[in-house]
CSV table of C-alpha atoms in Angstrom, one decimal:
chain,number,residue,atom,x,y,z
A,1,SER,CA,-82.0,51.1,-32.9
A,2,LEU,CA,-78.9,49.2,-33.6
A,3,SER,CA,-76.7,47.2,-31.5
A,4,GLY,CA,-74.5,44.3,-31.2
A,5,GLY,CA,-72.5,41.8,-28.7
A,6,THR,CA,-70.9,38.4,-28.0
A,7,ILE,CA,-73.8,35.8,-26.6
A,8,PRO,CA,-71.9,33.1,-24.7
A,9,LEU,CA,-73.3,29.7,-25.6
A,10,SER,CA,-74.3,28.8,-22.2
A,11,ARG,CA,-76.3,32.2,-21.3
A,12,SER,CA,-79.4,31.9,-19.3
A,13,ASP,CA,-81.1,34.9,-20.3
A,14,ARG,CA,-84.7,33.8,-21.5
A,15,ARG,CA,-85.8,36.5,-23.7
A,16,LEU,CA,-82.8,34.9,-25.9
A,17,ASP,CA,-83.8,31.5,-26.3
A,18,ASP,CA,-84.4,31.1,-29.9
A,19,GLY,CA,-81.3,33.0,-31.1
A,20,LEU,CA,-79.2,30.5,-28.5
A,21,ARG,CA,-80.6,27.6,-29.6
A,22,LYS,CA,-79.7,28.6,-33.4
A,23,GLY,CA,-76.3,30.0,-32.4
A,24,LEU,CA,-75.6,26.6,-31.0
A,25,THR,CA,-77.1,24.8,-34.3
A,26,LEU,CA,-74.8,27.4,-36.5
A,27,GLU,CA,-71.4,26.1,-38.4
A,28,ALA,CA,-68.7,27.8,-38.0
A,29,GLY,CA,-68.6,31.1,-40.2
A,30,GLN,CA,-72.5,31.0,-40.7
A,31,VAL,CA,-75.0,33.6,-40.2
A,32,SER,CA,-78.6,33.4,-39.1
A,33,ASP,CA,-81.8,34.8,-40.5
A,34,PRO,CA,-83.3,37.5,-38.6
A,35,LEU,CA,-84.9,35.8,-35.3
A,36,ASP,CA,-87.6,37.7,-33.5
A,37,THR,CA,-87.2,38.3,-29.5
A,38,ASP,CA,-88.2,40.0,-26.9
A,39,LEU,CA,-85.2,42.3,-27.5
A,40,GLY,CA,-86.2,42.7,-31.3
A,41,TRP,CA,-84.7,41.6,-34.2
A,42,VAL,CA,-81.5,39.5,-33.8
A,43,ILE,CA,-78.7,38.1,-36.4
A,44,LEU,CA,-76.5,35.9,-34.9
A,45,HIS,CA,-72.9,34.9,-36.4
A,46,ARG,CA,-70.7,32.1,-35.2
A,47,PRO,CA,-67.4,33.3,-35.5
A,48,GLU,CA,-64.5,30.7,-36.9
A,49,THR,CA,-62.7,29.6,-33.6
A,50,VAL,CA,-60.9,26.3,-32.1
A,51,LEU,CA,-60.9,25.0,-29.2
A,52,ALA,CA,-57.7,24.8,-27.2
A,53,ARG,CA,-55.6,24.9,-24.2
A,54,HIS,CA,-51.9,25.9,-23.2
A,55,ILE,CA,-49.0,25.8,-21.0
A,56,THR,CA,-46.4,28.7,-20.5
A,57,ILE,CA,-42.6,28.3,-19.3
A,58,GLY,CA,-41.1,31.1,-18.8
A,59,TRP,CA,-37.5,32.3,-18.0
A,60,ALA,CA,-36.3,35.5,-15.7
A,61,GLY,CA,-37.0,39.4,-16.7
A,62,GLY,CA,-40.7,39.0,-18.2
A,63,ALA,CA,-44.6,38.9,-16.8
A,64,LEU,CA,-44.2,35.9,-15.0
A,65,LYS,CA,-44.2,35.3,-11.3
A,66,ASN,CA,-41.1,34.2,-9.6
A,67,VAL,CA,-39.0,33.0,-12.5
A,68,LEU,CA,-35.5,32.6,-12.4
A,69,ARG,CA,-34.4,30.2,-15.1
A,70,THR,CA,-32.3,31.4,-17.9
A,71,ARG,CA,-33.9,31.1,-21.8
A,72,ALA,CA,-31.8,28.0,-22.4
A,73,GLU,CA,-33.5,26.6,-19.1
A,74,ALA,CA,-36.8,27.5,-20.0
A,75,LYS,CA,-36.4,26.1,-23.6
A,76,ALA,CA,-35.0,23.1,-22.0
A,77,ARG,CA,-38.4,22.6,-19.7
A,78,ALA,CA,-40.4,23.5,-22.6
A,79,GLU,CA,-39.1,20.7,-25.0
A,80,GLU,CA,-39.5,18.1,-22.0
A,81,LEU,CA,-42.9,19.0,-21.3
A,82,VAL,CA,-44.1,18.6,-24.9
A,83,LYS,CA,-42.6,14.8,-25.0
A,84,LYS,CA,-44.9,14.0,-21.7
A,85,LEU,CA,-47.6,15.5,-23.8
A,86,LYS,CA,-47.0,13.6,-27.0
A,87,ALA,CA,-46.5,10.6,-25.0
A,88,GLY,CA,-49.9,11.1,-23.6
A,89,ALA,CA,-49.6,12.4,-19.9
A,90,ASP,CA,-52.6,14.0,-18.3
A,91,PHE,CA,-52.5,17.6,-19.0
A,92,ASN,CA,-53.8,19.1,-15.8
A,93,ARG,CA,-51.5,17.3,-13.9
A,94,LEU,CA,-48.4,18.5,-16.1
A,95,LEU,CA,-50.2,22.0,-16.1
A,96,ALA,CA,-49.9,22.3,-12.3
A,97,GLU,CA,-46.1,21.1,-12.6
A,98,TYR,CA,-45.0,23.5,-15.4
A,99,HIS,CA,-47.0,26.5,-16.1
A,100,ASP,CA,-45.4,29.6,-14.9
A,101,PRO,CA,-48.7,32.2,-14.0
A,102,LEU,CA,-48.6,35.5,-15.0
A,103,LYS,CA,-47.7,38.5,-12.2
A,104,GLU,CA,-51.3,39.6,-12.0
A,105,LYS,CA,-53.7,37.8,-10.1
A,106,SER,CA,-56.4,36.9,-12.3
A,107,PRO,CA,-56.1,35.6,-16.2
A,108,PRO,CA,-57.5,37.5,-18.9
A,109,ARG,CA,-61.4,38.1,-18.6
A,110,GLY,CA,-63.4,34.9,-19.1
A,111,ARG,CA,-60.1,32.6,-19.3
A,112,THR,CA,-59.5,30.2,-16.9
A,113,VAL,CA,-56.0,28.9,-16.1
A,114,GLY,CA,-55.6,25.8,-18.1
A,115,ARG,CA,-58.9,25.2,-19.0
A,116,SER,CA,-60.0,24.7,-22.5
A,117,ALA,CA,-61.3,28.2,-23.9
A,118,PHE,CA,-62.8,28.7,-27.5
A,119,TYR,CA,-59.9,31.0,-29.6
A,120,ALA,CA,-60.2,33.4,-32.8
A,121,LYS,CA,-57.2,33.1,-34.9
A,122,THR,CA,-55.9,36.0,-33.9
A,123,GLU,CA,-56.8,36.0,-30.2
A,124,LEU,CA,-54.5,35.9,-27.7
A,125,ALA,CA,-51.1,35.4,-29.6
A,126,PRO,CA,-49.6,32.9,-29.1
A,127,VAL,CA,-52.2,30.8,-28.5
A,128,GLY,CA,-55.1,31.4,-31.0
A,129,PRO,CA,-52.6,31.7,-34.1
A,130,THR,CA,-51.1,28.4,-32.7
A,131,ALA,CA,-54.0,26.8,-32.3
A,132,PHE,CA,-55.6,27.2,-35.7
A,133,THR,CA,-52.0,25.1,-37.2
A,134,LEU,CA,-53.0,21.9,-35.2
A,135,LYS,CA,-55.2,19.1,-35.9
A,136,ILE,CA,-57.6,18.0,-32.8
A,137,ASN,CA,-55.5,16.9,-29.7
A,138,GLU,CA,-52.4,17.8,-31.3
A,139,VAL,CA,-49.8,19.6,-29.2
A,140,SER,CA,-47.6,22.3,-30.6
A,141,GLU,CA,-44.0,22.8,-30.3
A,142,PRO,CA,-42.9,25.2,-27.9
A,143,VAL,CA,-43.4,28.8,-29.5
A,144,VAL,CA,-41.3,31.5,-28.4
A,145,GLY,CA,-42.7,34.8,-27.2
A,146,ASP,CA,-41.4,37.8,-24.9
A,147,HIS,CA,-39.9,35.7,-21.9
A,148,ALA,CA,-41.8,32.8,-22.3
A,149,PHE,CA,-42.5,29.7,-24.4
A,150,THR,CA,-46.1,28.4,-25.0
A,151,ILE,CA,-47.2,24.8,-25.8
A,152,VAL,CA,-50.4,25.0,-27.0
A,153,GLN,CA,-52.7,21.8,-27.3
A,154,ARG,CA,-55.7,21.9,-29.8
A,155,VAL,CA,-59.3,19.9,-28.1
A,156,GLU,CA,-62.4,19.2,-29.8
A,157,PRO,CA,-65.5,20.0,-28.4
A,158,ILE,CA,-69.0,18.0,-28.2
A,159,LEU,CA,-72.3,19.3,-28.2
A,160,VAL,CA,-74.5,17.5,-25.2
A,161,GLN,CA,-77.9,18.2,-23.8
A,162,HIS,CA,-78.5,17.2,-20.4
A,163,VAL,CA,-81.6,16.9,-17.9
A,164,LEU,CA,-80.2,17.6,-14.4
A,165,VAL,CA,-82.4,16.4,-10.9
A,166,SER,CA,-80.5,17.6,-7.7
A,167,TRP,CA,-81.7,17.2,-3.6
A,168,ARG,CA,-82.4,19.5,-1.1
A,169,GLY,CA,-79.6,20.8,0.8
A,170,ASN,CA,-77.2,20.7,-2.6
A,171,ARG,CA,-76.1,24.5,-2.3
A,172,ARG,CA,-75.0,24.3,-5.6
A,173,VAL,CA,-78.5,23.7,-7.1
A,174,PRO,CA,-80.5,26.2,-4.9
A,175,GLY,CA,-84.0,25.5,-4.7
A,176,SER,CA,-84.5,21.6,-5.2
A,177,LYS,CA,-87.3,20.5,-3.3
A,178,ARG,CA,-86.7,16.5,-3.1
A,179,GLY,CA,-84.6,14.5,-0.8
A,180,LYS,CA,-82.1,12.5,-2.4
A,181,THR,CA,-83.6,9.3,-2.2
A,182,ALA,CA,-86.6,11.0,-4.2
A,183,ALA,CA,-84.5,12.6,-6.6
A,184,MET,CA,-83.1,9.6,-7.7
A,185,ASP,CA,-86.4,8.0,-8.1
A,186,PHE,CA,-87.6,10.9,-10.2
A,187,ILE,CA,-84.6,10.8,-12.4
A,188,ASN,CA,-85.0,6.7,-12.6
A,189,ASP,CA,-88.7,7.5,-13.9
A,190,LEU,CA,-87.5,10.0,-16.3
A,191,LYS,CA,-84.9,7.4,-17.7
A,192,LEU,CA,-87.6,4.8,-18.2
A,193,ARG,CA,-89.8,7.0,-20.3
A,194,LEU,CA,-87.1,7.4,-22.8
A,195,ASP,CA,-86.5,3.6,-22.7
A,196,ALA,CA,-90.1,3.2,-23.7
A,197,GLY,CA,-89.5,5.6,-26.8
A,198,LYS,CA,-90.5,9.0,-25.3
A,199,PRO,CA,-88.1,11.9,-27.1
A,200,PHE,CA,-85.2,13.5,-24.8
A,201,GLU,CA,-87.3,16.9,-25.5
A,202,SER,CA,-90.5,15.7,-23.4
A,203,ILE,CA,-88.1,15.3,-19.9
A,204,LEU,CA,-86.3,18.8,-21.2
A,205,LYS,CA,-89.0,20.8,-18.9
A,206,PHE,CA,-88.0,18.5,-15.7
A,207,SER,CA,-84.7,20.1,-15.6
A,208,GLU,CA,-83.2,21.8,-12.7
A,209,ASP,CA,-80.2,23.6,-14.8
A,210,LYS,CA,-81.3,27.0,-14.9
A,211,HIS,CA,-77.6,28.0,-16.6
A,212,ALA,CA,-78.5,26.5,-20.0
A,213,ILE,CA,-81.1,27.1,-22.6
A,214,ASP,CA,-82.5,23.6,-23.5
A,215,GLY,CA,-79.6,22.0,-21.4
A,216,MET,CA,-77.3,22.6,-23.6
A,217,TYR,CA,-73.8,22.7,-23.7
A,218,LEU,CA,-70.7,23.0,-26.0
A,219,ILE,CA,-67.8,21.6,-23.7
A,220,ALA,CA,-64.5,20.1,-24.1
A,221,PRO,CA,-63.4,17.3,-21.7
A,222,ASP,CA,-62.5,19.6,-18.7
A,223,HIS,CA,-65.5,21.8,-18.8
A,224,MET,CA,-67.5,19.9,-16.5
A,225,ALA,CA,-67.6,17.5,-13.6
A,226,LYS,CA,-65.4,14.6,-14.3
A,227,PRO,CA,-68.3,12.0,-13.9
A,228,PHE,CA,-70.4,14.1,-16.5
A,229,SER,CA,-67.2,14.4,-18.9
A,230,ASP,CA,-66.2,10.6,-19.1
A,231,ALA,CA,-70.0,10.0,-19.6
A,232,ALA,CA,-70.4,12.4,-22.5
A,233,PHE,CA,-67.6,12.0,-24.0
A,234,ALA,CA,-68.1,8.3,-24.3
A,235,LEU,CA,-71.3,8.6,-26.0
A,236,LYS,CA,-71.6,8.9,-29.7
A,237,PRO,CA,-74.0,11.4,-31.6
A,238,GLY,CA,-77.4,11.0,-30.8
A,239,GLU,CA,-76.5,8.2,-27.8
A,240,VAL,CA,-78.0,8.8,-24.3
A,241,SER,CA,-76.1,7.8,-21.1
A,242,THR,CA,-77.3,5.9,-18.2
A,243,ILE,CA,-78.1,8.1,-14.9
A,244,VAL,CA,-75.0,9.9,-14.1
A,245,GLU,CA,-74.1,11.2,-10.7
A,246,THR,CA,-72.0,14.1,-10.1
A,247,ILE,CA,-71.8,16.8,-7.4
A,248,TYR,CA,-74.5,18.8,-8.7
A,249,GLY,CA,-77.0,15.9,-8.9
A,250,TYR,CA,-78.0,13.2,-11.1
A,251,HIS,CA,-77.8,13.5,-15.2
A,252,ILE,CA,-79.3,12.1,-18.3
A,253,ILE,CA,-77.1,13.2,-21.3
A,254,ARG,CA,-77.6,13.4,-24.5
A,255,ARG,CA,-74.9,13.9,-27.4
A,256,LEU,CA,-76.1,16.0,-30.2
A,257,ARG,CA,-72.2,16.2,-32.0
């Protein structure tokens, strides 16, 4: 039979391991060769997308919550926000201060308000169309829409691979059997293996991250716990981090691209 669909890059369906690994290495617009999986033959296409985040500032009468300002006031507020972002102010701090949420309780499926997400060129206008006109880290001028101005920033994603070792009682990683001290000893031993010349692939089997295929994630700076993101984005492609502690456990991270 013939069917199709979308496969998230971090999906943990082990039947599609080969497909997901190939999908992570495809460039935008590329199509894979047929891949033999337990579900049948799979052909993967990586659509052209960009990673972006946005802040919406509305005026009275639209689909935004508790907005009483006029259109002129909204425009002035949006222009003020753009100046701050272009001067290097923290996006997430300004998000909390400036963003006007929709009246609906939840954002569109697969989206978290303010968090970077991948958009196709025609997706969630004006975010997708605007993001495609920007360079990496560039901030747009306010884009006027139906009772709101939208400010978009394009973000650069990186592909990383990691090993996670957690500890007993960590509710974020159920099933861990080591105490915290033993977990640290074990991740230290894995790092020593790498320092001695063992390939990163040789320690992947010890990872307790069950959500990523081969430990891989395509991430933006705001997708992971801050210590993880800070370490990952400090790496050059091919480099391996020191041991990083987050609320999930201890990590060793390799940047792939």
